[in-house]
């Protein structure tokens, strides 16, 4: 993986944790600054900060989705993808995002607060810009604010990385709950979700086995990888996987749309009947599907 910073090769772009990225944020590689739009006032230029209020309606507009037909789904929109890190406190989200951003421990600011990083990755010869957001907090006060903020996070991501620590079973259970919450919030969407078991270097303290992690990913229909931020093990693979998962969906959506428009024109009644029967058979073959999924859930380069 090649990490290319923007802004003329300076370090990764940071944003403040308290600055939700407006849902309509769109940038083209190399183009900085907000586009003129009604919620512009909430989105400061990169590198500067702003605050937000829970319940801010302008920010809570419906998110763009893979299946969106809105005007926002043009090619410029697709040049920047929001990746949300979710998970219990202490599981290693910040450590993972720091590795993504190329930040060494000694360079970390004394006052934490910069939790969002934008970098362009080159994977398989193609560049993609990710905005990785380590803004998930579970101890916000008051509760209303926490609920609003969680809901916001679950709405705005183009991809999700749900992290647990393999040394902490409670964090594993929270990860499953988060997956359920995500499914509820983004029901109809096929967004990439990667379950990450971090801290694999702590072998003797392991509370969650690889098999359990994998089984969870199969049941919840997401990808799975184990990492160690401390040893920098599988971290590159994780973020490359995020890029590939986004790309696979983007490409398959485009291909599907093309195929469907041709198909709809040509499809005969017999074909429609056959398709219906195929679906019926597929539904009855859930067991087979589960087996196939369990084989591929750890392969982040396939759907
Ligand atoms: N041994 C080991 N420690 C890790 C690993 N990843 C993170 N840690 C440590 O776990 C602690 C918590 O890591 P963070 O990255 O701050 O975790 P977080 O999920 O961002 O926590 P919050 O900011 O509270 O949400 C730190 O002391 C890290 O050094 C890992 O892979 N192995």
CSV table of C-alpha atoms and ligand atoms in Angstrom, one decimal:
chain,number,residue,atom,x,y,z
A,1,UNK,CA,0.0,0.0,0.0
A,2,UNK,CA,1.3,3.4,-0.9
A,3,UNK,CA,0.2,6.2,1.3
A,4,UNK,CA,0.0,9.5,-0.6
A,5,UNK,CA,-0.8,12.5,1.5
A,6,UNK,CA,-2.6,15.4,-0.1
A,7,UNK,CA,-1.8,19.1,0.1
A,8,UNK,CA,1.5,18.8,-1.6
A,9,UNK,CA,2.9,15.9,0.3
A,10,UNK,CA,2.4,17.3,3.8
A,11,UNK,CA,1.3,15.0,6.6
A,12,UNK,CA,-2.1,13.4,6.7
A,13,UNK,CA,-5.0,15.9,7.0
A,14,UNK,CA,-6.4,16.0,10.5
A,15,UNK,CA,-9.8,17.1,11.6
A,16,UNK,CA,-11.1,17.6,15.1
A,17,UNK,CA,-13.1,14.9,16.7
A,18,UNK,CA,-16.0,17.2,17.3
A,19,UNK,CA,-16.3,18.1,13.7
A,20,UNK,CA,-18.7,15.8,11.9
A,21,UNK,CA,-18.1,15.8,8.2
A,22,UNK,CA,-21.2,17.0,6.5
A,23,UNK,CA,-22.9,14.3,4.7
A,24,UNK,CA,-22.6,16.1,1.4
A,25,UNK,CA,-18.9,16.6,1.8
A,26,UNK,CA,-17.4,16.0,-1.6
A,27,UNK,CA,-13.9,16.5,-2.7
A,28,UNK,CA,-11.9,15.6,-5.7
A,29,UNK,CA,-8.4,14.5,-5.3
A,30,UNK,CA,-6.3,17.5,-5.0
A,31,UNK,CA,-9.3,19.8,-4.7
A,32,UNK,CA,-9.6,21.3,-1.2
A,33,UNK,CA,-12.2,23.3,0.5
A,34,UNK,CA,-16.0,22.9,0.8
A,35,UNK,CA,-18.3,23.0,-2.2
A,36,UNK,CA,-20.8,25.7,-2.1
A,37,UNK,CA,-23.9,24.2,-0.6
A,38,UNK,CA,-26.5,25.0,2.0
A,39,UNK,CA,-24.7,23.3,4.9
A,40,UNK,CA,-21.3,24.8,4.0
A,41,UNK,CA,-21.2,26.8,7.2
A,42,UNK,CA,-20.9,23.6,9.3
A,43,UNK,CA,-17.9,22.4,7.4
A,44,UNK,CA,-14.7,24.3,8.0
A,45,UNK,CA,-11.8,24.1,5.6
A,46,UNK,CA,-9.5,21.1,6.1
A,47,UNK,CA,-7.3,21.5,9.1
A,48,UNK,CA,-9.5,23.9,10.9
A,49,UNK,CA,-12.3,23.2,13.4
A,50,UNK,CA,-15.9,23.9,14.2
A,51,UNK,CA,-18.4,22.6,16.7
A,52,UNK,CA,-21.8,21.1,16.3
A,53,UNK,CA,-25.0,20.8,18.3
A,54,UNK,CA,-26.8,17.6,18.7
A,55,UNK,CA,-30.0,17.7,16.8
A,56,UNK,CA,-28.6,20.0,14.2
A,57,UNK,CA,-31.0,19.3,11.4
A,58,UNK,CA,-28.7,20.5,8.6
A,59,UNK,CA,-26.3,17.8,9.4
A,60,UNK,CA,-28.8,15.1,9.9
A,61,UNK,CA,-30.0,15.0,6.3
A,62,UNK,CA,-30.2,11.5,4.7
A,63,UNK,CA,-26.9,10.0,3.8
A,64,UNK,CA,-25.8,9.1,0.3
A,65,UNK,CA,-25.9,5.4,-0.2
A,66,UNK,CA,-24.6,2.9,-2.7
A,67,UNK,CA,-28.0,2.6,-4.2
A,68,UNK,CA,-28.7,6.3,-4.1
A,69,UNK,CA,-30.0,7.8,-7.3
A,70,UNK,CA,-29.6,11.3,-6.1
A,71,UNK,CA,-27.6,13.9,-7.9
A,72,UNK,CA,-24.9,13.4,-5.3
A,73,UNK,CA,-23.9,10.0,-6.7
A,74,UNK,CA,-21.8,11.5,-9.5
A,75,UNK,CA,-18.2,10.6,-10.0
A,76,UNK,CA,-16.8,13.5,-7.9
A,77,UNK,CA,-18.8,12.2,-4.9
A,78,UNK,CA,-17.1,8.9,-5.2
A,79,UNK,CA,-13.6,10.2,-4.8
A,80,UNK,CA,-13.8,10.4,-1.0
A,81,UNK,CA,-15.1,7.7,1.3
A,82,UNK,CA,-15.8,8.0,5.0
A,83,UNK,CA,-14.6,5.1,7.0
A,84,UNK,CA,-16.0,5.0,10.6
A,85,UNK,CA,-14.1,3.2,13.3
A,86,UNK,CA,-16.5,1.7,15.9
A,87,UNK,CA,-15.8,-0.2,19.1
A,88,UNK,CA,-15.5,-0.1,22.9
A,89,UNK,CA,-13.0,2.2,24.6
A,90,UNK,CA,-9.5,0.8,24.8
A,91,UNK,CA,-9.7,-1.8,22.0
A,92,UNK,CA,-7.1,0.0,19.8
A,93,UNK,CA,-9.1,2.2,17.4
A,94,UNK,CA,-6.8,5.2,17.8
A,95,UNK,CA,-3.7,3.0,17.6
A,96,UNK,CA,-5.0,1.6,14.3
A,97,UNK,CA,-5.9,5.0,12.8
A,98,UNK,CA,-2.5,6.4,13.8
A,99,UNK,CA,-0.9,3.7,11.8
A,100,UNK,CA,-3.1,4.5,8.9
A,101,UNK,CA,-2.1,8.1,9.2
A,102,UNK,CA,1.5,7.3,9.6
A,103,UNK,CA,1.7,9.0,13.0
A,104,UNK,CA,4.4,7.8,15.3
A,105,UNK,CA,3.7,7.6,19.0
A,106,UNK,CA,6.3,10.2,19.8
A,107,UNK,CA,4.6,12.6,17.4
A,108,UNK,CA,1.2,12.3,19.2
A,109,UNK,CA,-0.1,15.6,20.6
A,110,UNK,CA,-0.4,15.8,24.3
A,111,UNK,CA,-3.9,16.9,24.1
A,112,UNK,CA,-5.9,14.4,22.1
A,113,UNK,CA,-8.6,15.8,19.9
A,114,UNK,CA,-7.7,15.3,16.3
A,115,UNK,CA,-9.5,12.1,15.3
A,116,UNK,CA,-10.2,12.2,11.7
A,117,UNK,CA,-7.6,11.6,9.0
A,118,UNK,CA,-7.8,11.9,5.2
A,119,UNK,CA,-5.3,10.0,3.1
A,120,UNK,CA,-5.1,8.8,-0.4
A,121,UNK,CA,-4.1,5.2,-0.8
A,122,UNK,CA,-2.9,3.5,-3.9
A,123,UNK,CA,-4.1,-0.1,-3.9
A,124,UNK,CA,-3.7,-2.4,-6.9
A,125,UNK,CA,-2.6,0.6,-9.0
A,126,UNK,CA,-5.7,2.7,-8.3
A,127,UNK,CA,-6.0,5.6,-5.9
A,128,UNK,CA,-8.8,6.1,-3.4
A,129,UNK,CA,-9.1,8.8,-0.7
A,130,UNK,CA,-10.3,7.6,2.7
A,131,UNK,CA,-11.5,9.8,5.5
A,132,UNK,CA,-11.0,7.6,8.5
A,133,UNK,CA,-13.0,8.8,11.5
A,134,UNK,CA,-12.1,7.7,15.0
A,135,UNK,CA,-14.9,9.7,16.6
A,136,UNK,CA,-16.9,6.9,18.3
A,137,UNK,CA,-17.3,7.6,22.0
A,138,UNK,CA,-19.4,5.7,24.5
A,139,UNK,CA,-19.1,7.9,27.5
A,140,UNK,CA,-20.6,11.1,26.2
A,141,UNK,CA,-22.7,13.1,28.6
A,142,UNK,CA,-25.6,13.8,28.5
A,143,UNK,CA,-27.2,10.6,27.1
A,144,UNK,CA,-29.2,12.4,24.5
A,145,UNK,CA,-26.1,13.8,23.0
A,146,UNK,CA,-24.5,10.3,22.9
A,147,UNK,CA,-27.5,8.8,21.2
A,148,UNK,CA,-27.7,11.6,18.7
A,149,UNK,CA,-24.0,11.3,18.0
A,150,UNK,CA,-24.0,7.5,17.7
A,151,UNK,CA,-26.9,7.7,15.3
A,152,UNK,CA,-25.0,10.2,13.2
A,153,UNK,CA,-22.0,8.0,13.1
A,154,UNK,CA,-24.1,5.0,12.0
A,155,UNK,CA,-25.6,7.1,9.2
A,156,UNK,CA,-22.7,8.8,7.6
A,157,UNK,CA,-20.1,6.0,7.0
A,158,UNK,CA,-19.4,4.7,3.5
A,159,UNK,CA,-17.6,1.8,5.3
A,160,UNK,CA,-17.3,0.6,8.9
A,161,UNK,CA,-14.5,-1.0,10.8
A,162,UNK,CA,-15.9,-2.5,14.0
A,163,UNK,CA,-13.0,-3.2,16.4
A,164,UNK,CA,-12.9,-5.4,19.5
A,165,UNK,CA,-9.9,-6.6,21.6
A,166,UNK,CA,-9.2,-10.3,21.5
A,167,UNK,CA,-8.3,-10.0,25.2
A,168,UNK,CA,-11.7,-8.6,26.1
A,169,UNK,CA,-14.9,-10.7,25.6
A,170,UNK,CA,-17.1,-7.8,26.5
A,171,UNK,CA,-15.7,-5.7,23.7
A,172,UNK,CA,-16.5,-8.7,21.3
A,173,UNK,CA,-20.1,-8.7,22.5
A,174,UNK,CA,-20.3,-5.0,22.0
A,175,UNK,CA,-19.0,-5.5,18.4
A,176,UNK,CA,-21.9,-7.8,17.7
A,177,UNK,CA,-24.3,-5.3,19.1
A,178,UNK,CA,-22.8,-2.6,17.0
A,179,UNK,CA,-23.2,-4.8,13.9
A,180,UNK,CA,-26.9,-5.3,14.7
A,181,UNK,CA,-27.4,-1.6,15.3
A,182,UNK,CA,-25.7,-0.9,11.9
A,183,UNK,CA,-27.9,-3.4,10.2
A,184,UNK,CA,-31.0,-1.7,11.7
A,185,UNK,CA,-29.8,1.8,10.7
A,186,UNK,CA,-28.6,1.0,7.2
A,187,UNK,CA,-31.0,-1.9,6.4
A,188,UNK,CA,-31.2,-1.7,2.6
A,189,UNK,CA,-27.6,-0.9,2.0
A,190,UNK,CA,-24.8,-3.0,1.1
A,191,UNK,CA,-22.1,-1.1,2.9
A,192,UNK,CA,-18.7,-2.7,3.6
A,193,UNK,CA,-18.3,-3.8,7.2
A,194,UNK,CA,-15.1,-5.3,8.6
A,195,UNK,CA,-14.9,-6.9,12.0
A,196,UNK,CA,-11.4,-6.5,13.5
A,197,UNK,CA,-10.0,-8.5,16.4
A,198,UNK,CA,-7.1,-6.4,17.6
A,199,UNK,CA,-4.2,-7.0,20.1
A,200,UNK,CA,-3.3,-10.5,18.7
A,201,UNK,CA,0.2,-9.9,20.2
A,202,UNK,CA,-1.3,-10.5,23.7
A,203,UNK,CA,-1.5,-14.2,23.1
A,204,UNK,CA,-1.7,-15.3,26.7
A,205,UNK,CA,-4.6,-13.0,27.5
A,206,UNK,CA,-6.7,-14.1,24.5
A,207,UNK,CA,-10.4,-14.4,25.5
A,208,UNK,CA,-11.9,-14.6,22.0
A,209,UNK,CA,-10.7,-17.3,19.6
A,210,UNK,CA,-10.1,-16.7,15.9
A,211,UNK,CA,-13.0,-19.2,15.2
A,212,UNK,CA,-15.4,-17.2,17.3
A,213,UNK,CA,-14.4,-14.0,15.4
A,214,UNK,CA,-14.9,-15.7,12.1
A,215,UNK,CA,-18.2,-17.3,13.1
A,216,UNK,CA,-19.5,-13.9,14.2
A,217,UNK,CA,-18.5,-12.4,10.8
A,218,UNK,CA,-20.3,-15.2,9.0
A,219,UNK,CA,-23.4,-14.8,11.0
A,220,UNK,CA,-23.4,-11.0,10.7
A,221,UNK,CA,-22.4,-11.1,7.0
A,222,UNK,CA,-19.2,-9.0,7.2
A,223,UNK,CA,-15.5,-9.4,6.6
A,224,UNK,CA,-13.1,-10.4,9.4
A,225,UNK,CA,-9.4,-9.8,10.2
A,226,UNK,CA,-7.2,-10.0,13.3
A,227,UNK,CA,-4.6,-7.3,13.8
A,228,UNK,CA,-2.0,-6.1,16.2
A,229,UNK,CA,-1.5,-2.4,16.2
A,230,UNK,CA,1.5,-2.9,18.4
A,231,UNK,CA,3.3,-5.2,16.0
A,232,UNK,CA,1.8,-3.5,13.0
A,233,UNK,CA,0.5,-6.9,12.0
A,234,UNK,CA,-2.3,-6.9,9.3
A,235,UNK,CA,-2.9,-3.2,9.6
A,236,UNK,CA,-2.0,-2.5,6.0
A,237,UNK,CA,-4.1,-5.4,4.9
A,238,UNK,CA,-7.0,-4.0,6.9
A,239,UNK,CA,-7.0,-0.6,5.2
A,240,UNK,CA,-6.2,-2.1,1.8
A,241,UNK,CA,-9.2,-4.4,2.5
A,242,UNK,CA,-11.4,-1.4,3.2
A,243,UNK,CA,-10.4,0.1,-0.2
A,244,UNK,CA,-11.1,-3.1,-2.0
A,245,UNK,CA,-14.4,-3.7,-0.3
A,246,UNK,CA,-15.6,-0.2,-1.2
A,247,UNK,CA,-14.3,-0.6,-4.8
A,248,UNK,CA,-15.9,-4.0,-5.2
A,249,UNK,CA,-19.3,-2.6,-4.3
A,250,UNK,CA,-18.9,0.5,-6.3
A,251,UNK,CA,-17.9,-1.5,-9.4
A,252,UNK,CA,-20.5,-4.2,-8.9
A,253,UNK,CA,-23.1,-1.5,-8.5
A,254,UNK,CA,-22.1,0.1,-11.8
A,255,UNK,CA,-21.9,-3.3,-13.5
A,256,UNK,CA,-25.2,-4.3,-12.1
A,257,UNK,CA,-26.9,-1.2,-13.2
A,258,UNK,CA,-25.6,-1.6,-16.7
A,259,UNK,CA,-26.5,-5.3,-16.7
A,260,UNK,CA,-30.0,-4.6,-15.4
A,261,UNK,CA,-30.8,-1.9,-17.9
A,262,UNK,CA,-29.9,-4.3,-20.8
A,263,UNK,CA,-31.6,-7.2,-19.0
A,264,UNK,CA,-34.8,-5.4,-18.4
A,265,UNK,CA,-35.1,-4.5,-22.0
A,266,UNK,CA,-34.6,-8.1,-23.2
A,267,UNK,CA,-36.0,-10.3,-20.5
A,268,UNK,CA,-38.7,-12.6,-21.6
A,269,UNK,CA,-41.4,-14.1,-19.4
A,270,UNK,CA,-39.7,-17.5,-19.4
A,271,UNK,CA,-36.5,-15.9,-18.1
A,272,UNK,CA,-38.4,-14.0,-15.4
A,273,UNK,CA,-39.9,-17.3,-14.3
A,274,UNK,CA,-36.5,-19.0,-14.3
A,275,UNK,CA,-35.0,-16.1,-12.2
A,276,UNK,CA,-37.8,-16.5,-9.7
A,277,UNK,CA,-37.2,-20.2,-9.4
A,278,UNK,CA,-33.5,-19.7,-9.1
A,279,UNK,CA,-34.1,-17.3,-6.2
A,280,UNK,CA,-36.4,-19.8,-4.5
A,281,UNK,CA,-33.7,-22.5,-4.8
A,282,UNK,CA,-31.0,-20.1,-3.5
A,283,UNK,CA,-33.2,-19.4,-0.5
A,284,UNK,CA,-33.4,-23.1,0.3
A,285,UNK,CA,-29.7,-23.4,0.0
A,286,UNK,CA,-28.9,-21.1,2.9
A,287,UNK,CA,-26.6,-23.7,4.4
A,288,UNK,CA,-24.5,-23.8,1.3
A,289,UNK,CA,-24.3,-20.1,1.2
A,290,UNK,CA,-23.2,-20.0,4.9
A,291,UNK,CA,-20.4,-22.4,4.1
A,292,UNK,CA,-19.3,-20.3,1.1
A,293,UNK,CA,-19.3,-17.2,3.2
A,294,UNK,CA,-17.3,-18.8,6.0
A,295,UNK,CA,-14.7,-19.6,3.5
A,296,UNK,CA,-14.5,-16.0,2.2
A,297,UNK,CA,-15.2,-13.8,5.2
A,298,UNK,CA,-11.4,-13.5,5.9
A,299,UNK,CA,-10.6,-12.6,2.3
A,300,UNK,CA,-10.9,-8.9,2.1
A,301,UNK,CA,-10.3,-8.8,-1.6
A,302,UNK,CA,-13.6,-10.5,-2.6
A,303,UNK,CA,-17.2,-9.6,-1.9
B,1,LIG,N1,-0.7,-5.0,23.3
B,1,LIG,C1,-1.4,-4.2,22.5
B,1,LIG,N2,-1.8,-3.1,22.9
B,1,LIG,C2,-2.6,-2.3,22.1
B,1,LIG,C3,-2.8,-2.6,20.8
B,1,LIG,N3,-3.6,-1.7,20.2
B,1,LIG,C4,-3.7,-0.7,21.1
B,1,LIG,N4,-3.1,-1.1,22.3
B,1,LIG,C5,-3.1,-0.4,23.5
B,1,LIG,O1,-4.4,-0.3,24.1
B,1,LIG,C6,-4.6,0.9,24.7
B,1,LIG,C7,-5.9,1.6,24.1
B,1,LIG,O2,-5.6,1.9,22.8
B,1,LIG,P1,-6.4,3.0,22.0
B,1,LIG,O3,-5.8,3.0,20.6
B,1,LIG,O4,-6.3,4.3,22.7
B,1,LIG,O5,-7.8,2.4,22.0
B,1,LIG,P2,-9.2,3.2,21.6
B,1,LIG,O6,-10.1,2.1,21.1
B,1,LIG,O7,-8.9,4.3,20.7
B,1,LIG,O8,-9.7,3.7,23.0
B,1,LIG,P3,-10.7,5.0,23.2
B,1,LIG,O9,-9.9,6.2,22.7
B,1,LIG,O10,-10.8,5.0,24.7
B,1,LIG,O11,-11.9,4.8,22.5
B,1,LIG,C8,-3.4,1.8,24.5
B,1,LIG,O12,-2.6,1.6,25.7
B,1,LIG,C9,-2.7,1.1,23.3
B,1,LIG,O13,-1.3,1.2,23.4
B,1,LIG,C10,-2.3,-3.9,20.3
B,1,LIG,O14,-2.5,-4.3,19.1
B,1,LIG,N5,-1.6,-4.6,21.2
